[in-house]
Short mmCIF file of N, CA, C and O in Angstrom, two decimals:
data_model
loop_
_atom_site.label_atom_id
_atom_site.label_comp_id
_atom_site.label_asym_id
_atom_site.label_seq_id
_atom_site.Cartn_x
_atom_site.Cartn_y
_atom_site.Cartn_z
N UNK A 20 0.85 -1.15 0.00
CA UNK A 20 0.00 0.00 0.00
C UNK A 20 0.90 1.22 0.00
O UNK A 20 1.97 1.01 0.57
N UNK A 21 0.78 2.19 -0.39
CA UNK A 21 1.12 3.60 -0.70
C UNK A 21 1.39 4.40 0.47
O UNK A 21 0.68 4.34 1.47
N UNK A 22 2.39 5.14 0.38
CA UNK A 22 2.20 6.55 1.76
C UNK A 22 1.09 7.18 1.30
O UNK A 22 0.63 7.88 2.20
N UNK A 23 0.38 7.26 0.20
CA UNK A 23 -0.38 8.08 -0.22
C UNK A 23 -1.97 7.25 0.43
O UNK A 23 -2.84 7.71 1.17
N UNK A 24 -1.88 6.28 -0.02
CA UNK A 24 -3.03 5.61 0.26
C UNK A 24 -2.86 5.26 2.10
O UNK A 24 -3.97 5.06 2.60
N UNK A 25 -2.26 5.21 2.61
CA UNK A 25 -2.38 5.01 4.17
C UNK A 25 -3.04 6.65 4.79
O UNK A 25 -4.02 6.90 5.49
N UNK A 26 -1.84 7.64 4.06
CA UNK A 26 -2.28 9.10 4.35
C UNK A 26 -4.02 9.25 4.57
O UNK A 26 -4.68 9.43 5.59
N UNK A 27 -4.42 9.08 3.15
CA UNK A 27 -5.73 9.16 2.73
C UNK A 27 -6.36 8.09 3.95
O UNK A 27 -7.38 8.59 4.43
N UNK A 28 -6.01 6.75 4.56
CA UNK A 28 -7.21 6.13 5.10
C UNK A 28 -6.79 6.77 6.57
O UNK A 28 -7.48 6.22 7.43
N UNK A 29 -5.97 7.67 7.12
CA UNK A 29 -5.81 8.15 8.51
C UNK A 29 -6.17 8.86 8.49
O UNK A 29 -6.75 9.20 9.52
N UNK A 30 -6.19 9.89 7.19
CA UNK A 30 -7.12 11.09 7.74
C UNK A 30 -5.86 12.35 7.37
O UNK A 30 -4.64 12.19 7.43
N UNK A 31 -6.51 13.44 7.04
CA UNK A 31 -5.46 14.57 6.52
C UNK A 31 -5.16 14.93 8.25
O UNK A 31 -5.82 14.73 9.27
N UNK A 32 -3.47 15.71 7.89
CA UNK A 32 -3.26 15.95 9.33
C UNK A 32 -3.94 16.68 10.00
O UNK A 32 -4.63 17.47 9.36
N UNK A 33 -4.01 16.72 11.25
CA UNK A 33 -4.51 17.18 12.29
C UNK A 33 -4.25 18.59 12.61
O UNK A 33 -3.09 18.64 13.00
N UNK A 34 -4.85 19.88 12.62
CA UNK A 34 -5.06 21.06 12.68
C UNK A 34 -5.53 21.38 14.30
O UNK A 34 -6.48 20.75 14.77
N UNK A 35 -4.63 22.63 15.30
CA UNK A 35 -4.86 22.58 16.41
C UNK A 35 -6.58 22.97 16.79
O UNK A 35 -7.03 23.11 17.93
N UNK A 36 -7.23 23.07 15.68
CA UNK A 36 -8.51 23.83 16.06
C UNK A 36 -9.70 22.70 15.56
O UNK A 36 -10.89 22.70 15.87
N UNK A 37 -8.97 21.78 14.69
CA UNK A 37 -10.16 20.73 14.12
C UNK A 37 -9.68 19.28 14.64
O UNK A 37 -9.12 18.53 13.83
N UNK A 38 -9.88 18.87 15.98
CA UNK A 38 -9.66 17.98 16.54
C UNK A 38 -11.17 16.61 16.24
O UNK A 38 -12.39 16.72 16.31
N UNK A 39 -10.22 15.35 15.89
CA UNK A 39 -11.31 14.51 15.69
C UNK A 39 -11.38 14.09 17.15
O UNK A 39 -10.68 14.44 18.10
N UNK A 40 -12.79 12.93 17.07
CA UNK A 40 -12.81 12.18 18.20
C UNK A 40 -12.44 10.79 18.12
O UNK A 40 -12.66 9.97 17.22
N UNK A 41 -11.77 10.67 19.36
CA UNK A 41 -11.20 8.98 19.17
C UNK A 41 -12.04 8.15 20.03
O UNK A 41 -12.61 8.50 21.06
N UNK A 42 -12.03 6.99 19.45
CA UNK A 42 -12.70 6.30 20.32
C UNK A 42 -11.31 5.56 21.85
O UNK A 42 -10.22 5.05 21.58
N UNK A 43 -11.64 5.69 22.73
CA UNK A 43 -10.80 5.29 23.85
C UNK A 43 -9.86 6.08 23.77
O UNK A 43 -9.05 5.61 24.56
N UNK A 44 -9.35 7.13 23.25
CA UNK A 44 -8.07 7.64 22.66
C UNK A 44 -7.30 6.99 22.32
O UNK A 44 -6.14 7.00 22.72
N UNK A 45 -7.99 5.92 21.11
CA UNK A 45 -6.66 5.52 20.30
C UNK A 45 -6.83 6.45 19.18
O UNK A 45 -8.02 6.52 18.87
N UNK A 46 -5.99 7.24 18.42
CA UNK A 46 -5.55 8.13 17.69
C UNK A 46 -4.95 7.30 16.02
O UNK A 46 -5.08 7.72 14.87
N UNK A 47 -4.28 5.99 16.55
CA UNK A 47 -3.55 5.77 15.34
C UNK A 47 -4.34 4.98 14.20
O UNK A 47 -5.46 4.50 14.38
N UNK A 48 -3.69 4.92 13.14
CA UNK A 48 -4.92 4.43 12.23
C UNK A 48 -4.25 2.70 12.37
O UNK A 48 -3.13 2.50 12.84
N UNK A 49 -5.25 1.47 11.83
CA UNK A 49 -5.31 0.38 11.48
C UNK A 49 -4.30 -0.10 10.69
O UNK A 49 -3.46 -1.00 10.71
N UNK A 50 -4.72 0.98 9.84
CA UNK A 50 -3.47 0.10 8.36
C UNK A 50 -2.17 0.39 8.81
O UNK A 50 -1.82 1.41 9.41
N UNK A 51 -1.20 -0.95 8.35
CA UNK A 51 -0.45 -1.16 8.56
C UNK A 51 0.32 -1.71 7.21
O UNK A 51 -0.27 -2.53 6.51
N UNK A 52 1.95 -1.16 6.74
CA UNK A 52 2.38 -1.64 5.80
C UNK A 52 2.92 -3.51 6.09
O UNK A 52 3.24 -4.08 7.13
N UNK A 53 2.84 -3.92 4.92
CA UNK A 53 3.25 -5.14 5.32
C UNK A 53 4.10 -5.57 4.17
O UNK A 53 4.11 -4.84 3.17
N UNK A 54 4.99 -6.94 4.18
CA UNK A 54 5.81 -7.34 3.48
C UNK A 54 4.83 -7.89 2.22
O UNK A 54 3.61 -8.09 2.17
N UNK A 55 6.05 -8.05 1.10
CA UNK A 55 5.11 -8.34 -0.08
C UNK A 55 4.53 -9.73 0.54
O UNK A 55 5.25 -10.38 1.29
N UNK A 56 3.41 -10.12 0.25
CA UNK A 56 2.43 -11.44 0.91
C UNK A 56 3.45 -12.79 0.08
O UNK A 56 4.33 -12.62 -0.77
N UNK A 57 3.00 -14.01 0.61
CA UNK A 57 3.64 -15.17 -0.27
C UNK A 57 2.88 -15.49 -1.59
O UNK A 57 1.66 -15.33 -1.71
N UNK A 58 3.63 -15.90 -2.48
CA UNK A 58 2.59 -16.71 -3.63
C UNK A 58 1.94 -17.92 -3.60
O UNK A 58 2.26 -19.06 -3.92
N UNK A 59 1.11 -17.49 -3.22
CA UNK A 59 -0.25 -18.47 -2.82
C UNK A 59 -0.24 -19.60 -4.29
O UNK A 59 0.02 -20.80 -4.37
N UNK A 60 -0.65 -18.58 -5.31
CA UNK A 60 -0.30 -19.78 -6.60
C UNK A 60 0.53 -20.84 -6.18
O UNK A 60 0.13 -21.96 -5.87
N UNK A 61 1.79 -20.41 -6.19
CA UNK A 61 2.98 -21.18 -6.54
C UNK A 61 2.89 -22.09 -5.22
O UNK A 61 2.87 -23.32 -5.31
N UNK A 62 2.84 -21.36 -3.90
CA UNK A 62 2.96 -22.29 -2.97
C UNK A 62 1.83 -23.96 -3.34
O UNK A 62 2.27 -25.10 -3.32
N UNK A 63 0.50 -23.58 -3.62
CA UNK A 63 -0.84 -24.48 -4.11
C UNK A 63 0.35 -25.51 -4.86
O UNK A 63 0.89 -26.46 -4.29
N UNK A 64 0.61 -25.08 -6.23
CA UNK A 64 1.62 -26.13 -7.38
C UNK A 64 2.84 -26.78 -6.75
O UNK A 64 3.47 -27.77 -7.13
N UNK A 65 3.02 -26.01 -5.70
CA UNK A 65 4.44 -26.76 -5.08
C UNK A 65 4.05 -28.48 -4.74
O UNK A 65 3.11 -28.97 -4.11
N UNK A 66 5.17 -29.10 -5.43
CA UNK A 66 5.31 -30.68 -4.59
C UNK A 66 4.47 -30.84 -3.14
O UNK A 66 3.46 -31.48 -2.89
N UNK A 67 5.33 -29.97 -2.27
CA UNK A 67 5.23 -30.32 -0.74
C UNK A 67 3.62 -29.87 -0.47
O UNK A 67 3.13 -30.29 0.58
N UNK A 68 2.91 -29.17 -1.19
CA UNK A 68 1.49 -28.73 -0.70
C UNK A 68 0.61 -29.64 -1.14
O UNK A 68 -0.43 -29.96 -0.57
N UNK A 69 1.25 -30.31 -2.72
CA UNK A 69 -0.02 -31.35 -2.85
C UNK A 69 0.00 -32.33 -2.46
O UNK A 69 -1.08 -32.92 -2.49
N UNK A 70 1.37 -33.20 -1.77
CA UNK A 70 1.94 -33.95 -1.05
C UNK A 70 1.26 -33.68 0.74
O UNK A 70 1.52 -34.53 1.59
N UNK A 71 0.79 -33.00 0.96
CA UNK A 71 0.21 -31.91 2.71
C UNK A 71 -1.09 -32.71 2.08
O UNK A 71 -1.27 -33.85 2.51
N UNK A 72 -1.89 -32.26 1.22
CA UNK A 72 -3.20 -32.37 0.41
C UNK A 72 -3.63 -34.08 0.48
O UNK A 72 -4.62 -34.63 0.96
N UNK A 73 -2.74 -34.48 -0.05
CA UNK A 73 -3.09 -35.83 -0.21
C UNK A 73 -2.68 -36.91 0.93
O UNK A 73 -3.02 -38.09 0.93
N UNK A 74 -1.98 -36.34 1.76
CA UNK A 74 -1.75 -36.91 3.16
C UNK A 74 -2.90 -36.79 3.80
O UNK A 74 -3.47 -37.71 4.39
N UNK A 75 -3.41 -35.31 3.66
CA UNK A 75 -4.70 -35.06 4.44
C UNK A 75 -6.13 -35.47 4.30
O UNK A 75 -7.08 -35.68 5.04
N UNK A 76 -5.84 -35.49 2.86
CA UNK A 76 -7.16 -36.62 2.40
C UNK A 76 -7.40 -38.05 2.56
O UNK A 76 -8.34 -38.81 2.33
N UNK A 77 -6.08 -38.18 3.08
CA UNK A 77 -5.67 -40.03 2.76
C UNK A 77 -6.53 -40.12 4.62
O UNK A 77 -7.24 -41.09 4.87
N UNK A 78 -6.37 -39.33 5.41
CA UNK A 78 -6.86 -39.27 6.86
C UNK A 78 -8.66 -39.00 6.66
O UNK A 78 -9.62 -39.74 6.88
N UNK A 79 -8.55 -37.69 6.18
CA UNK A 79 -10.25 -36.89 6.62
C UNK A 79 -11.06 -37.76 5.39
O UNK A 79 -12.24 -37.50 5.62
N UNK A 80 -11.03 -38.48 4.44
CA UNK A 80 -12.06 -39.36 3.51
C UNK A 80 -12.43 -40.89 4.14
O UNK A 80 -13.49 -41.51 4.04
N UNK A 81 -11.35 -41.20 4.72
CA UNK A 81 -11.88 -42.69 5.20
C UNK A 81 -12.34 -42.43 6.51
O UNK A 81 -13.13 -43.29 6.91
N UNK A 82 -12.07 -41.47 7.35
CA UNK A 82 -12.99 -41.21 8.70
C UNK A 82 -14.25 -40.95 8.46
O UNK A 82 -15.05 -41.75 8.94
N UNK A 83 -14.88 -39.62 7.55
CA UNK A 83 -15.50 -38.89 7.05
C UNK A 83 -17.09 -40.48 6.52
O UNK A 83 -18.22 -40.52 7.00
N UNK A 84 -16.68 -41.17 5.79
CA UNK A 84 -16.79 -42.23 5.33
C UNK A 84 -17.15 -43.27 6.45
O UNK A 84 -18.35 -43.29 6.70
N UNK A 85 -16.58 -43.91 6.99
CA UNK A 85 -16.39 -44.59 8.17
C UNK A 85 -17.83 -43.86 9.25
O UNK A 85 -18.78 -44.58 9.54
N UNK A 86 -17.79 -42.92 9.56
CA UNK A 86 -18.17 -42.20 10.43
C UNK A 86 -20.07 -41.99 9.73
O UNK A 86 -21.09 -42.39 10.28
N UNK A 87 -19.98 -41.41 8.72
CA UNK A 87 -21.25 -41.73 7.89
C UNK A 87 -21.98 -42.96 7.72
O UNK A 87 -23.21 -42.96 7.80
N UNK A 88 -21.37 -43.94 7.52
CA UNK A 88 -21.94 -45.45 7.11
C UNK A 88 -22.21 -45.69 9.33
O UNK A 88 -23.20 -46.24 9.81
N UNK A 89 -21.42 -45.30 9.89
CA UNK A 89 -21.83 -45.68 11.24
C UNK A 89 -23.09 -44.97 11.46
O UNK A 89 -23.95 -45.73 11.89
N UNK A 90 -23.43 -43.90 11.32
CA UNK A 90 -24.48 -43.16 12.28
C UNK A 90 -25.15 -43.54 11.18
O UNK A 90 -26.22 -43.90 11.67
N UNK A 91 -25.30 -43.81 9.33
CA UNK A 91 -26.29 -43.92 8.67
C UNK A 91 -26.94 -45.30 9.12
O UNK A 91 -28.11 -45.58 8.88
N UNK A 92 -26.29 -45.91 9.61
CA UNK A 92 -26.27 -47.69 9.99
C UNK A 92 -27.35 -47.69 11.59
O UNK A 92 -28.20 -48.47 12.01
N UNK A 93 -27.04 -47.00 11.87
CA UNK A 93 -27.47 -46.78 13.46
C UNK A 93 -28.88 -46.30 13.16
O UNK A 93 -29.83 -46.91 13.63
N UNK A 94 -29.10 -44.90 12.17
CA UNK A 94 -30.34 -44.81 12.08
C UNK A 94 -31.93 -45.63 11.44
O UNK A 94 -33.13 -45.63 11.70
N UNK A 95 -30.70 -46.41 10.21
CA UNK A 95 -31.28 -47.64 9.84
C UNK A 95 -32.08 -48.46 10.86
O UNK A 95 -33.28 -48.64 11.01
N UNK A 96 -30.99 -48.88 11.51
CA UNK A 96 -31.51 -49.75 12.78
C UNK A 96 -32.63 -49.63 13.51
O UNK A 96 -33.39 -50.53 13.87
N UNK A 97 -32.71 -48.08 13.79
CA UNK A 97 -33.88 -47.73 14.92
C UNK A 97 -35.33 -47.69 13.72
O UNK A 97 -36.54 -47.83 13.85
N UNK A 98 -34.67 -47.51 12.90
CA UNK A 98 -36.00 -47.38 12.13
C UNK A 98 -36.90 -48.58 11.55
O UNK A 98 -38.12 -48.67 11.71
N UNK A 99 -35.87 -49.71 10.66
CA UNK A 99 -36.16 -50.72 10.82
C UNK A 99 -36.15 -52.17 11.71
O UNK A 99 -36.81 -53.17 11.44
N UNK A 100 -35.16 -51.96 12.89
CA UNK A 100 -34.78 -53.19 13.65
C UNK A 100 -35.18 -52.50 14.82
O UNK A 100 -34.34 -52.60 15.72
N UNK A 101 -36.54 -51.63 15.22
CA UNK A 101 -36.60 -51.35 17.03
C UNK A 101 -36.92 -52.71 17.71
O UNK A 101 -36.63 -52.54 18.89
N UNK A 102 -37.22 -53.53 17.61
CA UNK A 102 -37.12 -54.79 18.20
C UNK A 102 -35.79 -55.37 18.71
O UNK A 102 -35.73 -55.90 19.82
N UNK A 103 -34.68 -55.26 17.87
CA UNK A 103 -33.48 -55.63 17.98
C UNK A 103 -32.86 -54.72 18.60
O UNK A 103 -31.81 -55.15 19.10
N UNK A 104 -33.07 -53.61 18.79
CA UNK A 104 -32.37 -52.32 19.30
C UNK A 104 -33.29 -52.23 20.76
O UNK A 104 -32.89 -51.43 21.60
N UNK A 105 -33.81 -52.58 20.89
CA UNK A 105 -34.93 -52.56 22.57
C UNK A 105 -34.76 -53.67 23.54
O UNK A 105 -35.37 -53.79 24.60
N UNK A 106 -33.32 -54.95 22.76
CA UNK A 106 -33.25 -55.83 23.82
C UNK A 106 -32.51 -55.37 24.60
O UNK A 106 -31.43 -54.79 24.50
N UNK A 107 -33.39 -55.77 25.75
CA UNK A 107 -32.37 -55.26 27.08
C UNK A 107 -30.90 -56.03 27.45
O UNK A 107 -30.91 -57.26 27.58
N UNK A 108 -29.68 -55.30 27.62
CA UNK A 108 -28.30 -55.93 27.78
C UNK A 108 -28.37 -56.02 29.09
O UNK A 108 -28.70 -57.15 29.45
N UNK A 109 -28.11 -55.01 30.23
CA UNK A 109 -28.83 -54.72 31.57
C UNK A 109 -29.43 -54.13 32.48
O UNK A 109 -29.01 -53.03 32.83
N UNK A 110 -30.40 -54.62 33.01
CA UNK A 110 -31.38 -53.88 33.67
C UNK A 110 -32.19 -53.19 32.75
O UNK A 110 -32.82 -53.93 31.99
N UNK A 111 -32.35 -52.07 32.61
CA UNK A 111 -32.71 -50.83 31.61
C UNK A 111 -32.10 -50.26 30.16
O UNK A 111 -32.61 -49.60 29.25
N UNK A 112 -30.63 -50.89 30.39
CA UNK A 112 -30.07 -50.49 29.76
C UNK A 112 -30.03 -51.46 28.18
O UNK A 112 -29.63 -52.62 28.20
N UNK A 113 -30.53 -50.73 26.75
CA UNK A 113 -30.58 -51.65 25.92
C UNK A 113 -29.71 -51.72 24.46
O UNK A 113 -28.92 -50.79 24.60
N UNK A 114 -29.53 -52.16 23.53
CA UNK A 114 -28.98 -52.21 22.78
C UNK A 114 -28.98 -50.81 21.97
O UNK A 114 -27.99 -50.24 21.51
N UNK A 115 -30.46 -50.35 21.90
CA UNK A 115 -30.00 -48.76 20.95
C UNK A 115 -29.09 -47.68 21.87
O UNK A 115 -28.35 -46.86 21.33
N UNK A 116 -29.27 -47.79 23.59
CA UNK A 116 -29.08 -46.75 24.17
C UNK A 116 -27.57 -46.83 24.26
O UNK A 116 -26.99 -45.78 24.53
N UNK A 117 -26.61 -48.33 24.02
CA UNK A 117 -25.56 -48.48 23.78
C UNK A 117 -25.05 -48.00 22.16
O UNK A 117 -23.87 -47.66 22.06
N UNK A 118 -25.58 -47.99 21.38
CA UNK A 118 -25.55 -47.77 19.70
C UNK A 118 -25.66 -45.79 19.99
O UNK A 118 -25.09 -44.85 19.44
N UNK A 119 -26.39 -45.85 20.79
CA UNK A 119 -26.55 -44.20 21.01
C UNK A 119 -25.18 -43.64 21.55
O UNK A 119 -24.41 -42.87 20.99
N UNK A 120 -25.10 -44.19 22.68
CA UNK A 120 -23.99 -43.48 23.54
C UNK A 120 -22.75 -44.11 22.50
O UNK A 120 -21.87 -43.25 22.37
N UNK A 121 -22.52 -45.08 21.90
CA UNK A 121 -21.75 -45.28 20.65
C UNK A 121 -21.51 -44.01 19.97
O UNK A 121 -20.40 -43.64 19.61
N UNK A 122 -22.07 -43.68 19.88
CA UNK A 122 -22.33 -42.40 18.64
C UNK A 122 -21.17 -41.37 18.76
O UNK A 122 -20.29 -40.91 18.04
N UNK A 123 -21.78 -41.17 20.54
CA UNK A 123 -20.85 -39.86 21.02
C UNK A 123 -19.77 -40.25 21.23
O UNK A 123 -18.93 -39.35 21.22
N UNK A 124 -19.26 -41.59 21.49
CA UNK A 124 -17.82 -41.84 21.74
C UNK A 124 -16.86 -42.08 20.64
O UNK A 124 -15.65 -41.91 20.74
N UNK A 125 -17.47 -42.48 19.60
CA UNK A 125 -16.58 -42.30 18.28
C UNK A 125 -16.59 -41.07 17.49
O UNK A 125 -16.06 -40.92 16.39
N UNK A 126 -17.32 -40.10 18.22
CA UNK A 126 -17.15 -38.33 17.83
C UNK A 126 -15.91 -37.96 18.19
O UNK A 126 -15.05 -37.43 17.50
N UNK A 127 -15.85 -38.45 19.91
CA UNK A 127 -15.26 -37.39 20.41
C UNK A 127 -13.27 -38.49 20.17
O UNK A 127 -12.20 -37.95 20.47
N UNK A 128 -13.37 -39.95 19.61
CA UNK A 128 -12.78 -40.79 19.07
C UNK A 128 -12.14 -40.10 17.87
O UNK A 128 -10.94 -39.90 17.73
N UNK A 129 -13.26 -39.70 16.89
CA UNK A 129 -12.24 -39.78 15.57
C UNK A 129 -11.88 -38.06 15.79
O UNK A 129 -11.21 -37.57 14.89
N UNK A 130 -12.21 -37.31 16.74
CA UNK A 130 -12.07 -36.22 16.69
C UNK A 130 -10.59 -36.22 17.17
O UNK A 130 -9.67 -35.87 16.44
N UNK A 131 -10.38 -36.77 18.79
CA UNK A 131 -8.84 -36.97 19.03
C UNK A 131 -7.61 -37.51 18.04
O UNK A 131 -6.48 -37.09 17.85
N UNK A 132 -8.30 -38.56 17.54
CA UNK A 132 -7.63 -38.96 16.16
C UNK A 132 -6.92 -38.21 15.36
O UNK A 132 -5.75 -38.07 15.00
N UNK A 133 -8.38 -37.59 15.09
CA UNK A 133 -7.59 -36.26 13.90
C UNK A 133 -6.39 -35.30 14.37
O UNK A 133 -5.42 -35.02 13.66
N UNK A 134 -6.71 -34.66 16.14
CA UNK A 134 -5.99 -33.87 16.28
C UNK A 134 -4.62 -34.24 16.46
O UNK A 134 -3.69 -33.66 15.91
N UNK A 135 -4.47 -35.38 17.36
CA UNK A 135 -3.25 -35.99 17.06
C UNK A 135 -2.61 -36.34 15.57
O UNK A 135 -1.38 -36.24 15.48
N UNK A 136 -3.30 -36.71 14.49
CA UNK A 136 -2.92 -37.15 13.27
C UNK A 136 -2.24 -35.29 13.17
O UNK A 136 -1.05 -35.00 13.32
N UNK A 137 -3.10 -34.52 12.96
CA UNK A 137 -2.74 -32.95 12.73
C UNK A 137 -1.56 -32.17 13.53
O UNK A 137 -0.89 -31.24 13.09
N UNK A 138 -1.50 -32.62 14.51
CA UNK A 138 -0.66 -32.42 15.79
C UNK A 138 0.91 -32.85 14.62
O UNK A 138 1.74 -32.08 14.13
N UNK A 139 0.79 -34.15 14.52
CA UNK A 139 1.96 -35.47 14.46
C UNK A 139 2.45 -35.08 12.79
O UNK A 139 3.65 -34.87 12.63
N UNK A 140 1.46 -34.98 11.44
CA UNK A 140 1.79 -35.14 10.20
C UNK A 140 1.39 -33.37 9.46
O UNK A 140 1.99 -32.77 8.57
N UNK A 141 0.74 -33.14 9.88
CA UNK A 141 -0.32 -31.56 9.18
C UNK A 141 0.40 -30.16 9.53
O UNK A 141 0.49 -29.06 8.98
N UNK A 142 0.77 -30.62 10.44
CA UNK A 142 1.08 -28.94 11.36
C UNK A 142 3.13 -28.66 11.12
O UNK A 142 3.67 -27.62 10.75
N UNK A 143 3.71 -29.77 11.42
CA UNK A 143 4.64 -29.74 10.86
C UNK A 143 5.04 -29.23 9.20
O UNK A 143 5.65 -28.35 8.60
N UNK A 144 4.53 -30.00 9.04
CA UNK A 144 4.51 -29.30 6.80
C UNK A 144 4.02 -28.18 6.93
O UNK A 144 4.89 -27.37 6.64
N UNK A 145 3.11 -27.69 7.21
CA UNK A 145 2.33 -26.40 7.48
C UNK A 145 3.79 -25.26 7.25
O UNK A 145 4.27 -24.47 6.43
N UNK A 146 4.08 -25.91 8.77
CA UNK A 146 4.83 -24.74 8.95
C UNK A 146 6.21 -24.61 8.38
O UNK A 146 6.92 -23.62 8.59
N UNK A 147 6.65 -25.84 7.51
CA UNK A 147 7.78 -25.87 6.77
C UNK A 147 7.45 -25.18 5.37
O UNK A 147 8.36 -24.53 4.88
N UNK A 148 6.20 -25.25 4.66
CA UNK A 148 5.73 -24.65 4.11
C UNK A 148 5.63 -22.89 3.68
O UNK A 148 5.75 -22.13 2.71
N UNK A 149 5.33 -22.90 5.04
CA UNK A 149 5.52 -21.28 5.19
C UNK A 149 7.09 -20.87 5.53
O UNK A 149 7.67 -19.84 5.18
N UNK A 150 7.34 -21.40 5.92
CA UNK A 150 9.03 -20.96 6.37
C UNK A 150 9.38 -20.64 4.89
O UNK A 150 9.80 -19.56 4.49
N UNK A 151 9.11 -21.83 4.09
CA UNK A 151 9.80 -21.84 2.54
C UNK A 151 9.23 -20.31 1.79
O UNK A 151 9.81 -19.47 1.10
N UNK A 152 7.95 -20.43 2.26
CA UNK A 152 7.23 -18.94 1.71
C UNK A 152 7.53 -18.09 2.48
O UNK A 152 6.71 -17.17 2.50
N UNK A 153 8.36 -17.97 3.14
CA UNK A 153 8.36 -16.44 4.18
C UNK A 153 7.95 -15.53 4.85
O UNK A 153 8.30 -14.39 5.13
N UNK A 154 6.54 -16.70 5.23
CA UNK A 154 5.51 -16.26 5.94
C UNK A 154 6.43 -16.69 7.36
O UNK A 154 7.09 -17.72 7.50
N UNK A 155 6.27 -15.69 8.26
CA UNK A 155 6.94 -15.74 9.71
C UNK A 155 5.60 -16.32 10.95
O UNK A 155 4.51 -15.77 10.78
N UNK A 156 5.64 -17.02 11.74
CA UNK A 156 4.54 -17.44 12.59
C UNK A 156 3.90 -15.75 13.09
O UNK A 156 4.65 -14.87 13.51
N UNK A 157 2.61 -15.62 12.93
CA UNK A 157 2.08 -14.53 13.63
C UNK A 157 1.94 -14.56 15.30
O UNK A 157 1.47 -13.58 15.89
#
């Protein structure tokens, strides 16, 4: 961005008789110059990003998948098998309400999964990635 164009979004200078109002008295303006940005293009075409890409797909499609055919399977069940889903295992407790509480434990399952997988393979490249682009950690 421009000295000209920052000038213009702060405001012409300040005159002792035409005082603006600040909010909290912050005075300074927002914009901020910054380094030329990375090439997003080029970084996308690079080896190592579609190599990030297809690591990451090779994880989030077979969970994604996996995870669908379970809860689509489960709803099946209650809809056509409530007989089979109402035998009691114990006491009160019966086969859907186990298929239920199923549900939530392979959420909060493939969810740890992921973050560790992201933690361990995702976040590393990430940031080798950007190093290569000269993007600095914010």
């Amino acid at each position: 961005m421009s000295n000209a164009t920052q000038s213009a979004l702060r405001g012409s200078p300040r005159e002792p008789g035409n005082q603006r109002a600040a909010f909290g008295g912050i005075e300074k303006s927002a914009v901020r110059t910054t380094a030329d940005r990375p090439d997003f293009t080029a970084i996308q075409q690079s080896a190592e990003f579609r190599d990030l890409r297809r690591r990451l797909k090779w994880f989030v499609f077979p969970a994604t998948a996996f995870f669908l055919i379970w809860y689509l399977g489960y709803v099946v069940a209650a809809a056509y098998f409530p007989e089979e889903l109402a035998k009691p295992v114990v006491g009160d407790v019966n086969v859907g309400l186990l298929l239920g509480i199923g549900q939530f434990v392979t959420t909060v399952g493939l969810t740890t999964l992921y973050v560790r997988f992201a933690r361990r393979h995702i976040d590393p490249r990430v940031d080798e990635i950007r190093e290569q682009a000269g993007e600095s950690d914010r």
